[in-house]
PDB file of C-alpha atoms in Angstrom:
ATOM      1  CA  UNK A   1       0.000   0.000   0.000  1.00 45.00           C
ATOM      2  CA  UNK A   2       2.752   2.394   0.991  1.00 40.00           C
ATOM      3  CA  UNK A   3       4.820   1.341  -2.001  1.00 47.00           C
ATOM      4  CA  UNK A   4       1.909   1.986  -4.349  1.00 45.00           C
ATOM      5  CA  UNK A   5       1.376   5.401  -2.821  1.00 43.00           C
ATOM      6  CA  UNK A   6       5.050   6.286  -3.283  1.00 43.00           C
ATOM      7  CA  UNK A   7       5.010   5.107  -6.909  1.00 39.00           C
ATOM      8  CA  UNK A   8       1.870   7.154  -7.507  1.00 45.00           C
ATOM      9  CA  UNK A   9       3.414  10.250  -5.948  1.00 39.00           C
ATOM     10  CA  UNK A  10       6.542   9.887  -8.078  1.00 39.00           C
ATOM     11  CA  UNK A  11       4.410   9.550 -11.197  1.00 42.00           C
ATOM     12  CA  UNK A  12       2.487  12.709 -10.314  1.00 37.00           C
ATOM     13  CA  UNK A  13       5.724  14.626  -9.739  1.00 40.00           C
ATOM     14  CA  UNK A  14       7.151  13.422 -13.063  1.00 42.00           C
ATOM     15  CA  UNK A  15       3.996  14.441 -14.912  1.00 38.00           C
ATOM     16  CA  UNK A  16       4.092  17.840 -13.259  1.00 39.00           C
ATOM     17  CA  UNK A  17       7.746  18.253 -14.203  1.00 37.00           C
ATOM     18  CA  UNK A  18       7.082  17.291 -17.813  1.00 35.00           C
ATOM     19  CA  UNK A  19       4.125  19.657 -17.980  1.00 36.00           C
ATOM     20  CA  UNK A  20       6.253  22.462 -16.571  1.00 34.00           C
ATOM     21  CA  UNK A  21       8.939  21.672 -19.129  1.00 35.00           C
ATOM     22  CA  UNK A  22       6.455  21.783 -21.978  1.00 34.00           C
ATOM     23  CA  UNK A  23       5.198  25.122 -20.740  1.00 36.00           C
ATOM     24  CA  UNK A  24       8.755  26.421 -20.852  1.00 40.00           C
ATOM     25  CA  UNK A  25       9.502  25.003 -24.290  1.00 41.00           C
ATOM     26  CA  UNK A  26       6.155  25.990 -25.826  1.00 47.00           C
ATOM     27  CA  UNK A  27       5.098  29.302 -24.260  1.00 67.00           C
ATOM     28  CA  UNK A  28       1.741  30.867 -24.977  1.00 91.00           C
ATOM     29  CA  UNK A  29       1.615  32.214 -28.504  1.00 93.00           C
ATOM     30  CA  UNK A  30      -0.655  34.097 -30.875  1.00 96.00           C
ATOM     31  CA  UNK A  31      -0.593  34.251 -34.674  1.00 96.00           C
ATOM     32  CA  UNK A  32      -2.123  36.139 -37.566  1.00 97.00           C
ATOM     33  CA  UNK A  33      -1.682  36.175 -41.346  1.00 98.00           C
ATOM     34  CA  UNK A  34      -1.581  39.258 -43.552  1.00 98.00           C
ATOM     35  CA  UNK A  35      -1.758  39.402 -47.345  1.00 98.00           C
ATOM     36  CA  UNK A  36      -0.791  42.291 -49.626  1.00 97.00           C
ATOM     37  CA  UNK A  37      -0.931  42.407 -53.445  1.00 97.00           C
ATOM     38  CA  UNK A  38       0.196  45.151 -55.802  1.00 96.00           C
ATOM     39  CA  UNK A  39       1.188  45.710 -59.420  1.00 95.00           C
ATOM     40  CA  UNK A  40       4.819  44.850 -60.279  1.00 93.00           C
ATOM     41  CA  UNK A  41       5.001  47.674 -62.815  1.00 90.00           C
ATOM     42  CA  UNK A  42       7.966  49.448 -61.168  1.00 90.00           C
ATOM     43  CA  UNK A  43       9.454  46.721 -58.966  1.00 93.00           C
ATOM     44  CA  UNK A  44      12.919  45.535 -60.016  1.00 95.00           C
ATOM     45  CA  UNK A  45      14.518  44.763 -56.653  1.00 97.00           C
ATOM     46  CA  UNK A  46      13.478  43.289 -53.332  1.00 97.00           C
ATOM     47  CA  UNK A  47      15.231  43.884 -50.027  1.00 97.00           C
ATOM     48  CA  UNK A  48      13.849  41.634 -47.299  1.00 97.00           C
ATOM     49  CA  UNK A  49      14.955  41.691 -43.668  1.00 94.00           C
ATOM     50  CA  UNK A  50      13.604  39.175 -41.164  1.00 91.00           C
ATOM     51  CA  UNK A  51      15.338  39.537 -37.810  1.00 84.00           C
ATOM     52  CA  UNK A  52      13.517  36.468 -36.524  1.00 86.00           C
ATOM     53  CA  UNK A  53      11.686  34.437 -39.104  1.00 91.00           C
ATOM     54  CA  UNK A  54      12.035  33.017 -42.585  1.00 94.00           C
ATOM     55  CA  UNK A  55      11.850  34.293 -46.152  1.00 96.00           C
ATOM     56  CA  UNK A  56      10.604  32.477 -49.256  1.00 97.00           C
ATOM     57  CA  UNK A  57      10.640  34.184 -52.656  1.00 98.00           C
ATOM     58  CA  UNK A  58       9.211  32.481 -55.736  1.00 98.00           C
ATOM     59  CA  UNK A  59       9.508  33.872 -59.254  1.00 97.00           C
ATOM     60  CA  UNK A  60       6.474  34.070 -61.538  1.00 96.00           C
ATOM     61  CA  UNK A  61       6.625  33.523 -65.300  1.00 94.00           C
ATOM     62  CA  UNK A  62       3.962  36.164 -65.917  1.00 94.00           C
ATOM     63  CA  UNK A  63       5.750  39.495 -65.466  1.00 90.00           C
ATOM     64  CA  UNK A  64       2.402  41.309 -65.236  1.00 93.00           C
ATOM     65  CA  UNK A  65       1.021  39.157 -62.407  1.00 95.00           C
ATOM     66  CA  UNK A  66       0.561  40.932 -59.087  1.00 96.00           C
ATOM     67  CA  UNK A  67       3.297  40.814 -56.501  1.00 97.00           C
ATOM     68  CA  UNK A  68       1.863  38.926 -53.544  1.00 98.00           C
ATOM     69  CA  UNK A  69       3.353  39.148 -50.043  1.00 98.00           C
ATOM     70  CA  UNK A  70       1.990  36.806 -47.383  1.00 98.00           C
ATOM     71  CA  UNK A  71       3.215  37.419 -43.846  1.00 98.00           C
ATOM     72  CA  UNK A  72       2.604  35.030 -40.943  1.00 97.00           C
ATOM     73  CA  UNK A  73       3.249  36.864 -37.678  1.00 97.00           C
ATOM     74  CA  UNK A  74       3.749  34.899 -34.478  1.00 96.00           C
ATOM     75  CA  UNK A  75       4.235  36.285 -30.976  1.00 97.00           C
ATOM     76  CA  UNK A  76       4.988  34.477 -27.712  1.00 96.00           C
ATOM     77  CA  UNK A  77       4.880  35.538 -24.072  1.00 95.00           C
ATOM     78  CA  UNK A  78       4.351  34.213 -20.541  1.00 93.00           C
ATOM     79  CA  UNK A  79       0.563  34.027 -20.857  1.00 93.00           C
ATOM     80  CA  UNK A  80      -2.129  34.281 -23.530  1.00 94.00           C
ATOM     81  CA  UNK A  81      -3.017  37.878 -22.770  1.00 95.00           C
ATOM     82  CA  UNK A  82       0.604  39.005 -23.048  1.00 96.00           C
ATOM     83  CA  UNK A  83       1.050  36.994 -26.273  1.00 96.00           C
ATOM     84  CA  UNK A  84      -1.976  38.738 -27.791  1.00 96.00           C
ATOM     85  CA  UNK A  85      -0.593  42.124 -26.734  1.00 97.00           C
ATOM     86  CA  UNK A  86       2.761  41.225 -28.296  1.00 97.00           C
ATOM     87  CA  UNK A  87       1.071  40.225 -31.550  1.00 97.00           C
ATOM     88  CA  UNK A  88      -0.879  43.499 -31.633  1.00 97.00           C
ATOM     89  CA  UNK A  89       2.427  45.349 -31.271  1.00 98.00           C
ATOM     90  CA  UNK A  90       3.971  43.641 -34.315  1.00 97.00           C
ATOM     91  CA  UNK A  91       3.810  45.405 -37.673  1.00 97.00           C
ATOM     92  CA  UNK A  92       4.851  44.297 -41.175  1.00 98.00           C
ATOM     93  CA  UNK A  93       6.514  47.070 -43.184  1.00 97.00           C
ATOM     94  CA  UNK A  94       6.379  47.222 -46.986  1.00 97.00           C
ATOM     95  CA  UNK A  95       8.009  50.303 -48.467  1.00 96.00           C
ATOM     96  CA  UNK A  96       8.487  51.237 -52.126  1.00 95.00           C
ATOM     97  CA  UNK A  97       5.662  49.309 -53.786  1.00 93.00           C
ATOM     98  CA  UNK A  98       5.652  51.941 -56.545  1.00 92.00           C
ATOM     99  CA  UNK A  99       9.450  52.268 -56.792  1.00 94.00           C
ATOM    100  CA  UNK A 100      12.332  50.246 -58.235  1.00 95.00           C
ATOM    101  CA  UNK A 101      13.195  48.733 -54.849  1.00 97.00           C
ATOM    102  CA  UNK A 102      10.602  47.266 -52.517  1.00 97.00           C
ATOM    103  CA  UNK A 103      11.731  46.875 -48.900  1.00 97.00           C
ATOM    104  CA  UNK A 104      10.004  44.280 -46.712  1.00 98.00           C
ATOM    105  CA  UNK A 105      10.443  43.708 -42.986  1.00 96.00           C
ATOM    106  CA  UNK A 106       8.741  43.976 -39.608  1.00 96.00           C
ATOM    107  CA  UNK A 107       9.049  45.924 -36.362  1.00 96.00           C
ATOM    108  CA  UNK A 108       7.557  46.510 -32.930  1.00 96.00           C
ATOM    109  CA  UNK A 109       5.078  49.423 -32.990  1.00 96.00           C
ATOM    110  CA  UNK A 110       5.455  49.926 -29.250  1.00 95.00           C
ATOM    111  CA  UNK A 111       8.241  49.227 -26.780  1.00 94.00           C
ATOM    112  CA  UNK A 112       8.917  45.495 -26.605  1.00 94.00           C
ATOM    113  CA  UNK A 113       8.259  43.962 -23.192  1.00 95.00           C
ATOM    114  CA  UNK A 114      10.874  41.699 -21.620  1.00 95.00           C
ATOM    115  CA  UNK A 115       8.840  38.479 -22.093  1.00 94.00           C
ATOM    116  CA  UNK A 116       7.764  39.202 -25.678  1.00 96.00           C
ATOM    117  CA  UNK A 117       9.250  37.372 -28.628  1.00 95.00           C
ATOM    118  CA  UNK A 118       8.173  37.634 -32.243  1.00 95.00           C
ATOM    119  CA  UNK A 119       8.896  36.186 -35.648  1.00 95.00           C
ATOM    120  CA  UNK A 120       7.509  36.576 -39.158  1.00 96.00           C
ATOM    121  CA  UNK A 121       7.453  34.121 -42.055  1.00 96.00           C
ATOM    122  CA  UNK A 122       7.427  35.950 -45.397  1.00 97.00           C
ATOM    123  CA  UNK A 123       6.348  34.374 -48.680  1.00 98.00           C
ATOM    124  CA  UNK A 124       6.703  36.587 -51.733  1.00 98.00           C
ATOM    125  CA  UNK A 125       5.519  35.903 -55.287  1.00 98.00           C
ATOM    126  CA  UNK A 126       7.318  38.257 -57.669  1.00 97.00           C
ATOM    127  CA  UNK A 127       8.414  38.547 -61.321  1.00 96.00           C
ATOM    128  CA  UNK A 128      11.192  36.031 -61.976  1.00 96.00           C
ATOM    129  CA  UNK A 129      13.579  38.740 -63.237  1.00 96.00           C
ATOM    130  CA  UNK A 130      13.739  40.702 -59.971  1.00 97.00           C
ATOM    131  CA  UNK A 131      16.974  41.043 -58.003  1.00 98.00           C
ATOM    132  CA  UNK A 132      16.780  40.022 -54.357  1.00 98.00           C
ATOM    133  CA  UNK A 133      18.803  40.918 -51.268  1.00 97.00           C
ATOM    134  CA  UNK A 134      17.599  38.916 -48.245  1.00 96.00           C
ATOM    135  CA  UNK A 135      18.783  38.846 -44.650  1.00 93.00           C
ATOM    136  CA  UNK A 136      17.316  36.477 -42.057  1.00 90.00           C
ATOM    137  CA  UNK A 137      18.983  36.651 -38.683  1.00 84.00           C
ATOM    138  CA  UNK A 138      17.566  33.406 -37.314  1.00 85.00           C
ATOM    139  CA  UNK A 139      15.641  31.559 -39.979  1.00 88.00           C
ATOM    140  CA  UNK A 140      15.614  29.858 -43.355  1.00 94.00           C
ATOM    141  CA  UNK A 141      15.963  31.615 -46.702  1.00 96.00           C
ATOM    142  CA  UNK A 142      14.539  30.101 -49.869  1.00 97.00           C
ATOM    143  CA  UNK A 143      14.497  31.565 -53.386  1.00 97.00           C
ATOM    144  CA  UNK A 144      13.395  29.736 -56.515  1.00 97.00           C
ATOM    145  CA  UNK A 145      12.553  30.336 -60.168  1.00 97.00           C
ATOM    146  CA  UNK A 146      14.493  33.606 -60.194  1.00 97.00           C
ATOM    147  CA  UNK A 147      16.597  34.919 -63.083  1.00 97.00           C
ATOM    148  CA  UNK A 148      17.839  38.066 -61.336  1.00 96.00           C
ATOM    149  CA  UNK A 149      20.845  38.406 -59.058  1.00 98.00           C
ATOM    150  CA  UNK A 150      20.465  36.990 -55.556  1.00 98.00           C
ATOM    151  CA  UNK A 151      22.293  37.919 -52.357  1.00 98.00           C
ATOM    152  CA  UNK A 152      21.235  35.810 -49.380  1.00 97.00           C
ATOM    153  CA  UNK A 153      22.465  35.959 -45.782  1.00 95.00           C
ATOM    154  CA  UNK A 154      21.387  34.086 -42.672  1.00 92.00           C
ATOM    155  CA  UNK A 155      23.127  34.056 -39.324  1.00 87.00           C
ATOM    156  CA  UNK A 156      21.591  30.812 -38.100  1.00 87.00           C
ATOM    157  CA  UNK A 157      19.555  29.124 -40.770  1.00 90.00           C
ATOM    158  CA  UNK A 158      19.459  27.055 -43.929  1.00 95.00           C
ATOM    159  CA  UNK A 159      19.675  28.659 -47.364  1.00 97.00           C
ATOM    160  CA  UNK A 160      18.000  27.056 -50.385  1.00 98.00           C
ATOM    161  CA  UNK A 161      18.415  28.645 -53.822  1.00 98.00           C
ATOM    162  CA  UNK A 162      17.369  27.805 -57.364  1.00 98.00           C
ATOM    163  CA  UNK A 163      18.366  30.720 -59.614  1.00 97.00           C
ATOM    164  CA  UNK A 164      19.830  31.575 -63.013  1.00 96.00           C
ATOM    165  CA  UNK A 165      20.774  35.241 -62.707  1.00 94.00           C
ATOM    166  CA  UNK A 166      24.093  36.958 -63.289  1.00 96.00           C
ATOM    167  CA  UNK A 167      25.275  36.082 -59.768  1.00 97.00           C
ATOM    168  CA  UNK A 168      24.318  34.084 -56.697  1.00 98.00           C
ATOM    169  CA  UNK A 169      25.780  34.810 -53.269  1.00 98.00           C
ATOM    170  CA  UNK A 170      24.738  32.865 -50.170  1.00 97.00           C
ATOM    171  CA  UNK A 171      26.308  33.170 -46.715  1.00 96.00           C
ATOM    172  CA  UNK A 172      25.346  31.610 -43.399  1.00 93.00           C
ATOM    173  CA  UNK A 173      27.260  31.288 -40.160  1.00 89.00           C
ATOM    174  CA  UNK A 174      25.584  28.167 -38.815  1.00 89.00           C
ATOM    175  CA  UNK A 175      23.539  26.523 -41.511  1.00 91.00           C
ATOM    176  CA  UNK A 176      23.358  24.363 -44.611  1.00 96.00           C
ATOM    177  CA  UNK A 177      23.413  25.728 -48.169  1.00 97.00           C
ATOM    178  CA  UNK A 178      21.611  23.880 -50.965  1.00 98.00           C
ATOM    179  CA  UNK A 179      21.970  25.698 -54.279  1.00 98.00           C
ATOM    180  CA  UNK A 180      21.016  25.027 -57.889  1.00 98.00           C
ATOM    181  CA  UNK A 181      22.500  27.640 -60.177  1.00 97.00           C
ATOM    182  CA  UNK A 182      22.619  28.237 -63.929  1.00 96.00           C
ATOM    183  CA  UNK A 183      24.610  31.472 -64.112  1.00 95.00           C
ATOM    184  CA  UNK A 184      28.243  32.644 -64.426  1.00 96.00           C
ATOM    185  CA  UNK A 185      29.215  33.824 -60.907  1.00 98.00           C
ATOM    186  CA  UNK A 186      28.689  32.013 -57.601  1.00 98.00           C
ATOM    187  CA  UNK A 187      29.738  32.595 -53.986  1.00 98.00           C
ATOM    188  CA  UNK A 188      28.636  30.095 -51.317  1.00 98.00           C
ATOM    189  CA  UNK A 189      30.048  30.331 -47.788  1.00 97.00           C
ATOM    190  CA  UNK A 190      29.166  28.773 -44.448  1.00 95.00           C
ATOM    191  CA  UNK A 191      31.175  28.386 -41.264  1.00 92.00           C
ATOM    192  CA  UNK A 192      29.469  25.357 -39.735  1.00 91.00           C
ATOM    193  CA  UNK A 193      27.466  23.412 -42.285  1.00 94.00           C
ATOM    194  CA  UNK A 194      27.479  21.431 -45.500  1.00 96.00           C
ATOM    195  CA  UNK A 195      27.134  22.842 -49.006  1.00 97.00           C
ATOM    196  CA  UNK A 196      25.480  21.202 -51.978  1.00 98.00           C
ATOM    197  CA  UNK A 197      26.009  23.089 -55.247  1.00 98.00           C
ATOM    198  CA  UNK A 198      24.363  21.860 -58.443  1.00 98.00           C
ATOM    199  CA  UNK A 199      26.075  23.535 -61.406  1.00 97.00           C
ATOM    200  CA  UNK A 200      25.223  20.791 -63.863  1.00 95.00           C
ATOM    201  CA  UNK A 201      23.327  23.231 -66.104  1.00 95.00           C
ATOM    202  CA  UNK A 202      25.905  26.025 -66.068  1.00 94.00           C
ATOM    203  CA  UNK A 203      28.373  26.797 -68.818  1.00 93.00           C
ATOM    204  CA  UNK A 204      31.263  29.166 -68.020  1.00 95.00           C
ATOM    205  CA  UNK A 205      31.296  29.709 -64.258  1.00 96.00           C
ATOM    206  CA  UNK A 206      33.623  31.125 -61.612  1.00 96.00           C
ATOM    207  CA  UNK A 207      33.551  31.824 -57.893  1.00 97.00           C
ATOM    208  CA  UNK A 208      34.142  30.235 -54.485  1.00 97.00           C
ATOM    209  CA  UNK A 209      32.421  27.545 -52.432  1.00 97.00           C
ATOM    210  CA  UNK A 210      33.819  27.283 -48.894  1.00 96.00           C
ATOM    211  CA  UNK A 211      32.976  25.878 -45.475  1.00 95.00           C
ATOM    212  CA  UNK A 212      34.990  25.702 -42.282  1.00 92.00           C
ATOM    213  CA  UNK A 213      33.385  22.621 -40.758  1.00 93.00           C
ATOM    214  CA  UNK A 214      31.359  20.521 -43.176  1.00 94.00           C
ATOM    215  CA  UNK A 215      31.410  18.836 -46.569  1.00 96.00           C
ATOM    216  CA  UNK A 216      30.998  20.177 -50.102  1.00 96.00           C
ATOM    217  CA  UNK A 217      29.208  18.284 -52.847  1.00 97.00           C
ATOM    218  CA  UNK A 218      29.488  19.788 -56.329  1.00 97.00           C
ATOM    219  CA  UNK A 219      27.508  18.540 -59.330  1.00 96.00           C
ATOM    220  CA  UNK A 220      28.809  19.427 -62.798  1.00 94.00           C
ATOM    221  CA  UNK A 221      27.497  18.632 -66.276  1.00 93.00           C
ATOM    222  CA  UNK A 222      28.769  18.089 -69.798  1.00 92.00           C
ATOM    223  CA  UNK A 223      28.788  21.841 -70.515  1.00 92.00           C
ATOM    224  CA  UNK A 224      30.171  23.079 -67.189  1.00 94.00           C
ATOM    225  CA  UNK A 225      33.326  25.033 -67.952  1.00 94.00           C
ATOM    226  CA  UNK A 226      35.902  26.289 -65.428  1.00 94.00           C
ATOM    227  CA  UNK A 227      39.319  25.788 -63.915  1.00 94.00           C
ATOM    228  CA  UNK A 228      38.402  23.716 -60.868  1.00 94.00           C
ATOM    229  CA  UNK A 229      40.550  24.041 -57.734  1.00 93.00           C
ATOM    230  CA  UNK A 230      39.561  21.896 -54.739  1.00 93.00           C
ATOM    231  CA  UNK A 231      41.380  21.629 -51.400  1.00 92.00           C
ATOM    232  CA  UNK A 232      40.707  20.397 -47.870  1.00 91.00           C
ATOM    233  CA  UNK A 233      42.959  20.504 -44.809  1.00 90.00           C
ATOM    234  CA  UNK A 234      41.417  17.641 -42.860  1.00 89.00           C
ATOM    235  CA  UNK A 235      39.576  15.458 -45.369  1.00 87.00           C
ATOM    236  CA  UNK A 236      39.861  14.215 -48.927  1.00 89.00           C
ATOM    237  CA  UNK A 237      38.859  15.151 -52.450  1.00 89.00           C
ATOM    238  CA  UNK A 238      36.731  12.786 -54.522  1.00 88.00           C
ATOM    239  CA  UNK A 239      36.366  13.158 -58.269  1.00 80.00           C
ATOM    240  CA  UNK A 240      34.333  11.179 -60.827  1.00 73.00           C
ATOM    241  CA  UNK A 241      36.067   8.375 -62.684  1.00 61.00           C
ATOM    242  CA  UNK A 242      35.053   8.121 -66.331  1.00 51.00           C
ATOM    243  CA  UNK A 243      36.711   5.941 -68.942  1.00 45.00           C
ATOM    244  CA  UNK A 244      36.344   8.755 -71.467  1.00 44.00           C
ATOM    245  CA  UNK A 245      38.606  10.912 -69.359  1.00 44.00           C
ATOM    246  CA  UNK A 246      36.247  13.459 -67.819  1.00 47.00           C
ATOM    247  CA  UNK A 247      37.995  13.600 -64.443  1.00 52.00           C
ATOM    248  CA  UNK A 248      40.236  11.379 -62.383  1.00 50.00           C
ATOM    249  CA  UNK A 249      39.227  10.129 -58.955  1.00 49.00           C
ATOM    250  CA  UNK A 250      41.615  11.182 -56.192  1.00 50.00           C
ATOM    251  CA  UNK A 251      40.801   9.164 -53.073  1.00 47.00           C
ATOM    252  CA  UNK A 252      43.744  10.103 -50.882  1.00 51.00           C
ATOM    253  CA  UNK A 253      44.626  13.585 -52.050  1.00 64.00           C
ATOM    254  CA  UNK A 254      43.866  16.756 -50.105  1.00 80.00           C
ATOM    255  CA  UNK A 255      43.640  18.843 -53.273  1.00 81.00           C
ATOM    256  CA  UNK A 256      42.879  18.605 -56.963  1.00 84.00           C
ATOM    257  CA  UNK A 257      43.153  20.923 -59.957  1.00 87.00           C
ATOM    258  CA  UNK A 258      41.285  20.148 -63.152  1.00 89.00           C
ATOM    259  CA  UNK A 259      40.086  21.981 -66.243  1.00 90.00           C
ATOM    260  CA  UNK A 260      36.486  21.415 -67.216  1.00 90.00           C
ATOM    261  CA  UNK A 261      35.362  22.224 -70.725  1.00 88.00           C
ATOM    262  CA  UNK A 262      37.277  25.130 -72.231  1.00 87.00           C
ATOM    263  CA  UNK A 263      38.420  26.438 -68.845  1.00 82.00           C
ATOM    264  CA  UNK A 264      36.722  29.788 -68.400  1.00 80.00           C
ATOM    265  CA  UNK A 265      37.090  31.298 -64.932  1.00 90.00           C
ATOM    266  CA  UNK A 266      38.354  29.699 -61.723  1.00 95.00           C
ATOM    267  CA  UNK A 267      35.983  27.860 -59.393  1.00 96.00           C
ATOM    268  CA  UNK A 268      37.515  27.332 -55.949  1.00 97.00           C
ATOM    269  CA  UNK A 269      36.270  24.733 -53.471  1.00 96.00           C
ATOM    270  CA  UNK A 270      37.781  24.870 -49.978  1.00 95.00           C
ATOM    271  CA  UNK A 271      37.074  22.995 -46.737  1.00 95.00           C
ATOM    272  CA  UNK A 272      38.925  23.122 -43.429  1.00 92.00           C
ATOM    273  CA  UNK A 273      37.433  20.012 -41.832  1.00 92.00           C
ATOM    274  CA  UNK A 274      35.491  17.785 -44.199  1.00 92.00           C
ATOM    275  CA  UNK A 275      35.266  16.091 -47.589  1.00 93.00           C
ATOM    276  CA  UNK A 276      34.881  17.530 -51.082  1.00 94.00           C
ATOM    277  CA  UNK A 277      33.018  15.419 -53.624  1.00 94.00           C
ATOM    278  CA  UNK A 278      32.565  16.342 -57.274  1.00 93.00           C
ATOM    279  CA  UNK A 279      29.890  14.487 -59.246  1.00 92.00           C
ATOM    280  CA  UNK A 280      29.245  14.431 -62.957  1.00 90.00           C
ATOM    281  CA  UNK A 281      25.565  14.535 -63.916  1.00 87.00           C
ATOM    282  CA  UNK A 282      24.702  12.893 -67.191  1.00 79.00           C
ATOM    283  CA  UNK A 283      22.849  14.934 -69.787  1.00 70.00           C
ATOM    284  CA  UNK A 284      19.099  14.622 -69.394  1.00 63.00           C
ATOM    285  CA  UNK A 285      19.291  13.436 -65.772  1.00 59.00           C
ATOM    286  CA  UNK A 286      19.093  15.221 -62.430  1.00 56.00           C
ATOM    287  CA  UNK A 287      21.792  15.746 -59.816  1.00 52.00           C
ATOM    288  CA  UNK A 288      20.876  12.495 -58.048  1.00 50.00           C
ATOM    289  CA  UNK A 289      21.826  10.478 -61.119  1.00 50.00           C
ATOM    290  CA  UNK A 290      25.565  10.577 -61.733  1.00 54.00           C
ATOM    291  CA  UNK A 291      28.316   8.379 -63.081  1.00 54.00           C
ATOM    292  CA  UNK A 292      30.522   8.267 -59.976  1.00 52.00           C
ATOM    293  CA  UNK A 293      29.010   5.329 -58.114  1.00 45.00           C
ATOM    294  CA  UNK A 294      32.267   3.369 -58.039  1.00 45.00           C
ATOM    295  CA  UNK A 295      34.441   4.614 -55.184  1.00 45.00           C
ATOM    296  CA  UNK A 296      37.340   2.196 -55.540  1.00 43.00           C
ATOM    297  CA  UNK A 297      40.909   3.354 -56.043  1.00 42.00           C
ATOM    298  CA  UNK A 298      42.206   3.636 -59.611  1.00 41.00           C
TER     299      UNK A 298
END
């Protein structure tokens, strides 16, 4: 009887502890969604700043289709009433709808209380030819179907890009970069994270792909053209092995230098701690279908 009572008391205490933990992890929150649409007649550039939150930009084939900005605002606080007050104090800002550059962000309308926290998820539909400059302090950045230049920066978050403009630049301190690019200039940099760069549909290309702690996977195609320079301090460089002499596999080397196509510019791959793998994607296939399945020494 006593033993059962003790077991029951322990169970109650554990449940209470778990409940308290959940309350700490998932504080009271409130959310609302806002939608804005306007003519893209003058818009050529987007500057988006999300201090806490994420940004997704998708290009539209129809250049005359309205720009659509959907914002999901979320606020958290110690109780429901405070969370609602925090949400009421949050404001999405959209400046320059009738100018070349449209600036998107959010702010607190009143002084932020100590227990308030807020974030905004932006989703923007825009003409595919616009140039974008995005900064997300703590959140994911995603851009797709864009043919303008793209400059993407996240302090702590993943970056996903699918673009074909004159240049693509993506930087994150603590996050993964996954990029598909069909243009001439690329810069991908992360400090702690892996990088996947699909350049299988590029022609002449130059730039840098670097990470301090992580791996780099590069996909190239039949028409990819550059002077490829790959090096790692603590790791190895892997290259495709093709009987027709595309590239030579280097299993134990820390660096490799090869010329793809007619050369073009220099594409530098550099890793401090991690592996570099270069894959050749066959014409008509995607980046998951390559000819480098055999990883035995030559």
